[in-house]
Phi, psi and omega in degrees: 000319181299325180295319177294324177295320179299317179297318179299318179297319179293321177296321176300317180297321180299320182285330187265339181242121183295143178291150179283125184300131176078356181249115188258336182225157170252116184269125178233126177281144179233126176244123174211155170275100185264350174225161180090187187299327185274358181298334182299327178261338186271323184299318176301327178298319177297318179299320177299320178294320179295324177296315179298317179299318181297317180295316180298310184291326177291340178267007177109358178090193180252115183052038177084003182242140178288150176267130178242127177259121178259107194258134176232138178266121179277351172060026180057037181224125186297320179295320177296324178297317179295318180294316180296320178296317179299318180294317179294316181296338180274353179283151178290141171064024173283120180282318186204160170241129186228162175120201181062131183247000182241137185301316183298320180288325175296318180296329177286326188266325192299317186304321181296336182269305185291333177296340178259014180059038173252141182295138172235121177239112175278128183284327188228349179295143191238003179285110192291351177278349186304315180299330181280337178283327189243006168089185194291347179268005182254128180228155174244141171268330183275161172292168178275162178299327179297323181288317180287327176295319178297318182296314183286328176294318178297316179298314183295320183286316190264314182281321179273352176055055179249164179216345183233117190240135169263139183237129172242129187230130170282115183266009180268355184229138180297321181301310185292324178294316180295318182298316178297317181302311183288324178297312182300318180299314183287320181298319177294321180297326179279001174106002178271172178230151176261113188270339179192155177222148169225158181230149180207168175257139180302146182081012181297145177286330178220135184262144179290139181253160178300152179233164169048238186297343181294344175301335181270000179297143177253011180203144173239125173253123183242118180254098185222163171273163188307317184298335183271340188302310183298317182294318182292317178300316181298317179296318178299313181295318179300327181280000175099010179269101185257008180295162173302141176247130179235155180198187177258203188288354172295344177272353182279076185210144175297348178302335179298338178295344180282347181290129178304145188306321184291345181252353187269068180220157175052049178245126182229147175209154175271140177206183192277328174198135171276126188286351171256011173303127186290356178309127182304327179295319179295314183291327175295320177298312180303315181295318181293320178297316180296322179294323184280321188248358177076014178200160178288159176304140182283335184195174176294345179292335174296318179293324177296320176299316178300310182297325181298316179294317180294323177298314179295319180298318178298319181294322178295318177301314182293323181290329181080002181202141183268066177234144187305315186292310177299323180290323176301315180297319179293320177299316181299332182268008182302129177216131176068028176294126184257103180248180176295325181272017175116174176268131181212163179222161170257111177301155183305128178083359181242153178232024171249123185286149170266119186203172182281164176235132176263142174255130183240142175251137176242126177220112170043060174093357183237125173261128183224138178293131179254304180196165176246131182254125182284157183294346180264000000 
């Protein structure tokens, strides 16, 4: 129903706001890692954006103009991300550059865009300092790492009834370092203790295991990017660590399906939306995605891609003109935006949304919604 409402709203905008003479499309650049290790989280985001574009254009466009996505593959390479961003920002009439779900790739790409006063909206990066690093033209669709760390720490301490946690952190990525920092702070605040820590670099051939007193830990927090999650979990389970494993949205990947059945138990993670969440808006999205692509969304990152396009479309409608500065002002004033990943707003002076966090459980091939944690 919400999808039909979105189309109705766009049609209303077409009737109430005159189309710009001689301008037929609104050009938006899209950056994602569509090949390489990071494609597992980025490709679903692109599909979500394509679904949103299809709905918008089939409903008459934005203010009478069709939406055009100019797509570039960053190839899971930071230098390629920077080059692709520079190329998109150099094109004529680019309103915004959107996409990317990993903080390191966003940091490589954003300066080339925001330095030209072009909007950059990261669909999935979660390091909440990013808008302050790159200025007023930078926005996030996802919650911040502090919010998801708080949600998973609260869940682990209270719902899982744990008190002693082992932490493993990938120190090669800004996202994983930030997530661990905020989780440890919150877990201790809720009364838990960190009994041991190890650090590793993503892509390691062998992952460090808990030592000594960590054998008595009743919880494992693993801060990793998607390609490392299945291997590290498998090594921990093989070594006899059967405690619950918790993490953030880096675990929201089909890669968990690679974990052997005997080790794929008691795994929980925070993410942007559980795709079996009974909310009608979520289920309408899942059904529409399946009709378009012949399969259900692979992860919550698909919904973030969808929400990013719809958020930008709403801001263009409100601005009445597809120019970066008026649209930036309209984005900044966003309140009560109802997306697949929840209802959110940008508090005054902030460009990180306040929104809910979903907790998902993974057991032997099945991802299931556990609970939703409110931002307060």
